Backbone as numpy.savetxt, mean C-alpha at the origin, in Angstrom:
# Nx Ny Nz CAx CAy CAz Cx Cy Cz
9.00 -7.60 -3.84 7.39 -7.42 -3.61 6.75 -6.89 -4.78
5.99 -6.80 -4.67 4.41 -6.69 -5.57 4.68 -5.07 -6.08
5.35 -4.10 -6.03 5.46 -2.62 -5.97 7.03 -3.03 -6.44
7.53 -2.49 -7.24 8.99 -2.05 -7.77 9.75 -1.07 -7.13
8.72 -0.08 -7.11 9.54 1.13 -6.80 10.59 0.94 -4.36
9.54 0.26 -4.22 9.74 -0.07 -2.97 11.45 -0.62 -2.58
12.10 -1.63 -4.29 13.17 -1.56 -3.70 13.93 -0.48 -3.72
13.90 0.57 -4.54 14.21 1.38 -5.04 14.62 2.77 -3.80
13.09 2.86 -3.24 13.27 3.20 -1.28 14.05 2.97 -0.96
14.20 1.11 -0.68 15.10 0.67 0.26 16.54 0.91 0.01
17.01 1.23 -1.52 18.14 1.12 -1.14 18.70 2.45 -1.53
17.81 3.95 -1.55 18.19 5.08 -1.10 18.14 5.23 0.19
17.49 4.48 1.45 17.72 4.26 2.86 18.54 3.71 3.18
18.85 3.21 2.10 20.69 1.94 3.30 21.20 2.82 2.95
21.48 3.26 1.31 22.95 3.98 1.40 23.25 5.15 2.12
22.43 5.81 2.60 22.33 7.25 3.92 23.81 6.80 4.35
24.13 7.36 4.85 25.82 7.48 5.46 25.51 7.58 6.61
25.97 6.69 7.39 25.71 6.76 9.20 26.90 6.24 9.78
27.38 6.87 10.84 28.10 6.77 11.52 28.46 6.09 13.02
29.21 5.32 13.41 29.00 4.73 14.81 29.67 2.99 13.99
29.58 2.15 15.71 29.54 0.84 16.26 28.37 0.19 14.50
29.04 -1.01 14.28 28.96 -1.44 13.35 26.94 -1.99 13.40
26.84 -2.47 14.90 25.61 -2.44 15.37 24.89 -1.02 15.19
25.33 0.10 15.56 24.69 1.14 15.51 24.12 1.63 14.24
25.20 1.40 13.12 24.96 1.15 11.85 23.52 0.32 11.03
23.92 -0.27 11.40 22.69 -1.61 11.12 21.39 -0.62 11.23
21.21 -0.45 12.74 19.90 -0.07 13.18 19.54 0.67 13.02
20.72 1.48 13.07 20.19 2.84 12.02 19.80 3.21 10.83
20.31 1.80 10.00 19.98 1.89 8.56 18.46 1.07 8.54
18.31 0.31 9.12 16.73 -0.43 9.39 15.34 0.49 9.29
15.72 1.58 10.85 14.97 2.53 11.41 14.39 3.24 10.32
15.43 3.80 9.46 15.57 4.44 8.23 14.64 3.66 7.21
14.85 2.85 6.77 14.34 2.00 6.08 13.29 2.02 5.91
12.68 1.77 7.78 11.32 1.73 7.82 10.32 2.83 7.90
11.50 3.84 8.49 10.65 4.76 8.51 10.35 5.79 6.56
11.13 5.68 5.76 10.68 5.83 4.52 9.87 4.84 3.76
9.46 3.77 4.02 8.34 2.51 4.07 7.60 2.91 4.07
7.26 3.74 5.44 6.09 4.29 6.19 5.56 5.35 5.20
6.53 6.33 4.95 5.74 7.48 4.54 5.39 7.09 3.35
6.09 6.44 2.56 5.86 5.82 1.27 4.77 4.74 0.90
4.02 4.03 1.93 3.27 3.22 2.10 1.71 4.63 2.30
2.06 5.45 3.02 0.64 6.26 3.46 0.52 7.22 2.32
2.03 7.65 1.67 1.37 8.26 0.52 0.41 7.74 -0.79
1.25 6.28 -1.35 1.22 5.46 -2.14 -0.81 5.07 -1.76
-0.29 4.47 -0.59 -1.46 3.68 -0.41 -2.80 4.06 0.57
-2.44 5.30 1.10 -3.15 5.85 1.97 -4.54 6.36 1.43
-5.86 5.80 2.14 -6.89 6.28 1.93 -7.79 5.36 0.57
-7.73 4.43 1.03 -7.36 3.68 -0.12 -9.04 3.74 -0.87
-10.07 3.65 0.50 -11.72 3.82 0.54 -11.42 5.34 -0.42
-11.26 6.32 0.10 -11.68 7.17 -0.65 -11.07 7.21 -2.04
-10.53 7.07 -2.36 -10.05 6.53 -3.75 -10.75 6.02 -4.27
-11.31 4.38 -4.13 -12.18 4.15 -4.69 -13.27 4.55 -4.77
-13.74 5.26 -3.85 -15.54 5.88 -3.88 -15.12 7.01 -4.86
-14.06 7.95 -4.86 -14.09 8.96 -6.11 -13.93 8.10 -7.40
-12.97 7.29 -7.58 -13.03 6.54 -8.66 -14.40 6.28 -9.17
-15.10 5.44 -8.39 -16.64 5.01 -8.09 -17.11 6.83 -9.41
-17.19 7.19 -8.00 -18.22 8.30 -8.55 -17.95 9.04 -9.63
-16.69 9.45 -10.37 -16.09 9.50 -11.73 -16.82 8.51 -12.37
-16.57 7.60 -12.99 -17.16 6.81 -13.38 -18.65 6.66 -13.62
-19.38 6.47 -12.75 -20.49 6.91 -12.96 -21.19 8.17 -13.72
-20.14 9.59 -13.47 -20.91 10.49 -13.85 -20.17 10.26 -15.42
-19.16 9.68 -15.72 -18.99 9.63 -17.08 -20.18 8.69 -18.07
-20.56 7.42 -16.84 -21.50 6.72 -17.42 -22.78 7.71 -18.03
-23.06 8.64 -16.61 -24.71 9.23 -17.20 -24.38 10.34 -17.73
-23.41 10.70 -18.97 -22.82 11.84 -20.19 -23.44 11.06 -21.10
-23.55 11.64 -22.08 -23.13 11.68 -23.92 -22.36 10.65 -23.58
-22.04 9.28 -24.56 -20.60 8.69 -25.07 -20.34 9.14 -25.83
-18.96 9.63 -25.95 -18.18 9.80 -26.59 -16.55 9.35 -26.60
-16.16 8.97 -27.97 -14.85 8.35 -27.66 -13.77 8.50 -26.54
-13.90 9.89 -26.57 -12.67 10.59 -24.96 -13.40 10.16 -24.51
-14.51 10.27 -23.61 -15.49 9.99 -22.28 -15.04 8.26 -21.91
-15.70 7.12 -23.66 -15.47 5.93 -23.22 -13.63 5.93 -22.44
-12.69 6.40 -23.38 -11.10 5.93 -23.47 -11.32 6.52 -21.58
-11.65 7.67 -21.14 -11.45 8.27 -19.89 -12.12 7.34 -19.19
-12.96 6.51 -19.32 -14.30 5.48 -18.34 -13.38 4.36 -18.26
-12.45 3.06 -19.04 -11.38 3.06 -19.19 -10.68 2.92 -18.50
-9.87 4.21 -18.43 -8.74 4.17 -17.53 -9.32 4.27 -16.23
-10.10 4.46 -15.97 -10.63 4.73 -14.57 -11.07 2.92 -13.84
-11.62 3.02 -14.75 -12.13 1.22 -14.68 -10.44 0.40 -14.77
-9.68 0.63 -15.65 -8.48 0.27 -14.84 -7.77 0.69 -13.33
-7.53 1.59 -13.38 -7.49 2.16 -11.59 -7.89 1.54 -10.14
-9.65 1.55 -10.92 -10.41 1.42 -10.06 -10.01 -0.24 -9.16
-9.51 -0.94 -10.41 -9.39 -2.19 -10.50 -7.83 -2.55 -9.55
-7.10 -1.16 -9.93 -5.84 -1.59 -9.49 -6.42 -1.09 -7.47
-6.70 0.12 -7.51 -7.49 0.07 -6.31 -8.53 -0.71 -5.59
-8.55 -1.54 -6.19 -9.82 -2.94 -5.23 -8.29 -4.15 -4.58
-7.63 -4.14 -5.58 -7.02 -5.18 -5.66 -5.41 -4.44 -4.90
-5.37 -3.64 -4.22 -4.95 -3.03 -2.83 -5.40 -3.22 -1.85
-6.81 -2.72 -2.03 -7.29 -2.98 -0.59 -7.40 -4.21 -0.17
-7.95 -5.41 -1.49 -8.09 -7.06 -1.01 -6.42 -6.95 -0.26
-5.25 -6.84 -0.91 -3.58 -7.01 -0.32 -4.29 -6.44 1.05
-4.36 -5.49 1.66 -4.58 -4.57 2.77 -5.25 -5.76 4.05
-6.77 -6.02 3.06 -7.47 -6.70 4.30 -7.14 -8.03 4.63
-6.52 -8.61 3.58 -6.09 -10.18 3.62 -4.53 -10.35 4.56
-3.81 -9.19 4.49 -2.94 -9.19 5.14 -3.05 -8.61 7.31
-4.32 -7.71 7.14 -4.42 -7.33 8.25 -5.52 -9.03 9.42
-6.02 -9.51 8.05 -6.32 -10.30 8.45 -5.54 -11.75 8.85
-4.55 -12.12 8.48 -3.67 -12.72 8.99 -3.24 -12.01 10.25
-2.47 -10.84 9.94 -2.00 -10.76 11.48 -3.45 -10.76 12.98
-4.89 -10.82 12.60 -5.54 -11.09 13.38 -5.43 -12.43 14.10
-5.18 -12.92 12.32 -5.01 -14.65 13.02 -4.04 -15.01 13.74
-2.80 -14.52 13.30 -1.71 -15.21 14.45 -1.79 -14.45 15.36
-2.43 -13.30 16.15 -2.44 -12.65 17.50 -3.31 -13.51 18.10
-4.85 -13.96 17.57 -5.94 -15.31 18.07 -4.92 -16.12 18.90
-4.19 -16.71 17.46 -3.37 -18.02 17.74 -3.02 -17.99 19.13
-1.52 -16.89 18.94 -1.07 -16.64 20.00 -1.62 -16.25 21.00
-2.68 -16.01 21.59 -3.48 -15.71 22.49 -3.95 -17.36 22.50
-4.67 -17.94 22.06 -4.81 -19.51 21.95 -3.73 -20.40 22.64
-2.71 -20.14 22.18 -1.67 -20.82 22.49 -1.68 -20.59 24.14
-1.45 -19.55 24.57 -1.12 -19.14 25.89 -2.20 -20.06 26.82
-2.87 -20.40 26.60 -3.84 -21.31 27.20 -2.87 -22.24 28.18
-2.14 -23.25 26.68 -2.07 -23.77 27.28 -0.57 -24.24 27.99
0.38 -23.20 28.13 0.92 -23.03 28.65 1.40 -22.44 30.00
């Protein structure tokens, strides 16, 4: 994955003790991983649009003030964060478009069967 921490989240969720027969254990661990990743996704990537607007606003504010070394450094850090958020947004839209395409493709093939 592109996010190294996701491997840690999976390992922690998989390492939780579950009792029962092997198929129940497997299903429980997969469910635990799913829940952990959903929570992490919501916390880490949630509200991308709001974060982008906030970063753009902060950059605009810094650009309208008198430049000094500290504000220039802060602006550069914010621009890096903004680029990171824009990449996440692009990935999100790419994933959503792929899901829509696959769903549409499936609907189209049903016509012929």
